[in-house]
Structure formats: structure tokens, C-alpha cells
Amino acid sequence: AFPDTDACFGSAGDFFAAYPTEGSFQANPPFVPAVVARLARRIDRLLGRAGAGPLSFAVVVPAWREDAGWALLSASRFLRRH
């Protein structure tokens, strides 16, 4: 994240350095397969933490069905819609 350019768009900073326990968030990562896969694993860990409050993520990524990140997101036990 780049605070000087991203803050005006509502960015809360580096997603990989944040530890949200509740709230709703939008994740629109760079469309790089390794980044999307890393994001998918992180979201799964955050949602799976015991004792977490209401927490949700709306994730915006391309429908690259052959991509590992897409596979992780679409197979998540937390997926409600896509």
C-alpha cells in the first residue's frame, strides 16, 4: 500500500500487516497469481480464528479458474457468493 496515493481511496494500509478481528472489508489485490493465492490463504486464516467477531471480505479478482488463488477462494468453506 502507498499511503500517499491510496489513503484518499479509503485504503487501511498493507493488508498483509493487518489483523482485523471484525468488520467488512474489500480486497482488490494486484492481479498477480502469487499475490491472489497469498491473499486467499490469509483471508482463510483470519476468518478461521476462534473468537473473532463478525468479519467479512468482498474479494475482487479475475475469474482465472486455472489459477491457484481462484481455486483457494472458490473452495473456501467461508464462501457465500461468487
C-alpha positions in Angstrom: 0.0 0.0 0.0 1.1 3.5 -0.7 -0.4 5.9 1.9 0.2 9.0 -0.1 -1.9 7.7 -3.0 -4.1 5.0 -1.5 -5.5 6.8 1.6 -7.8 9.0 -0.4 -9.5 5.9 -1.8 -10.1 4.5 1.7 -7.1 2.2 2.0 -6.4 1.0 5.5 -2.9 0.1 4.6 -1.0 -3.1 4.0 -3.5 -6.0 4.1 -0.7 -8.5 5.0 0.3 -6.5 8.0 -3.3 -6.0 9.4 -5.1 -8.3 11.8 -8.7 -7.4 11.7 -11.0 -9.2 14.1 -14.3 -7.7 13.0 -15.7 -5.6 10.2 -16.3 -5.8 6.5 -13.5 -5.2 4.0 -12.9 -5.1 0.3 -9.8 -6.8 -1.1 -8.8 -5.9 -4.6 -5.2 -7.2 -4.9 -2.9 -6.8 -7.8 -3.9 -9.5 -10.4 -0.7 -11.5 -9.8 -1.3 -15.2 -9.2 1.1 -15.5 -6.3 -0.5 -12.4 -4.6 -4.0 -13.7 -5.0 -3.1 -17.1 -3.6 -1.3 -15.4 -0.6 -4.4 -13.2 -0.1 -6.7 -16.2 -0.2 -4.7 -18.1 2.4 -4.6 -15.0 4.7 -8.3 -14.4 4.5 -8.9 -18.1 5.3 -6.7 -17.8 8.4 -8.4 -14.6 9.5 -11.9 -15.9 9.1 -11.0 -19.2 10.8 -9.6 -17.7 14.0 -11.6 -18.7 17.1 -13.2 -15.9 18.9 -13.2 -13.4 16.0 -16.2 -11.1 15.8 -18.3 -10.6 12.7 -15.8 -10.5 9.8 -16.3 -10.5 6.1 -14.3 -9.8 2.9 -15.5 -8.9 -0.6 -12.7 -10.0 -2.9 -12.3 -8.7 -6.4 -10.1 -10.9 -8.7 -10.3 -12.1 -12.3 -12.1 -15.5 -12.8 -8.9 -17.3 -13.7 -10.3 -20.7 -13.0 -6.9 -22.4 -13.6 -5.2 -20.2 -11.0 -4.3 -21.5 -7.5 -5.6 -18.3 -5.9 -9.0 -18.6 -7.6 -9.2 -22.3 -6.6 -8.5 -21.4 -3.0 -11.1 -18.6 -2.9 -13.8 -20.6 -4.7 -13.2 -23.7 -2.5 -13.2 -21.8 0.8 -15.6 -23.0 3.5 -16.4 -19.4 4.1 -17.5 -18.6 0.6 -21.1 -17.3 0.4 -21.4 -15.9 -3.1 -19.3 -15.5 -6.2 
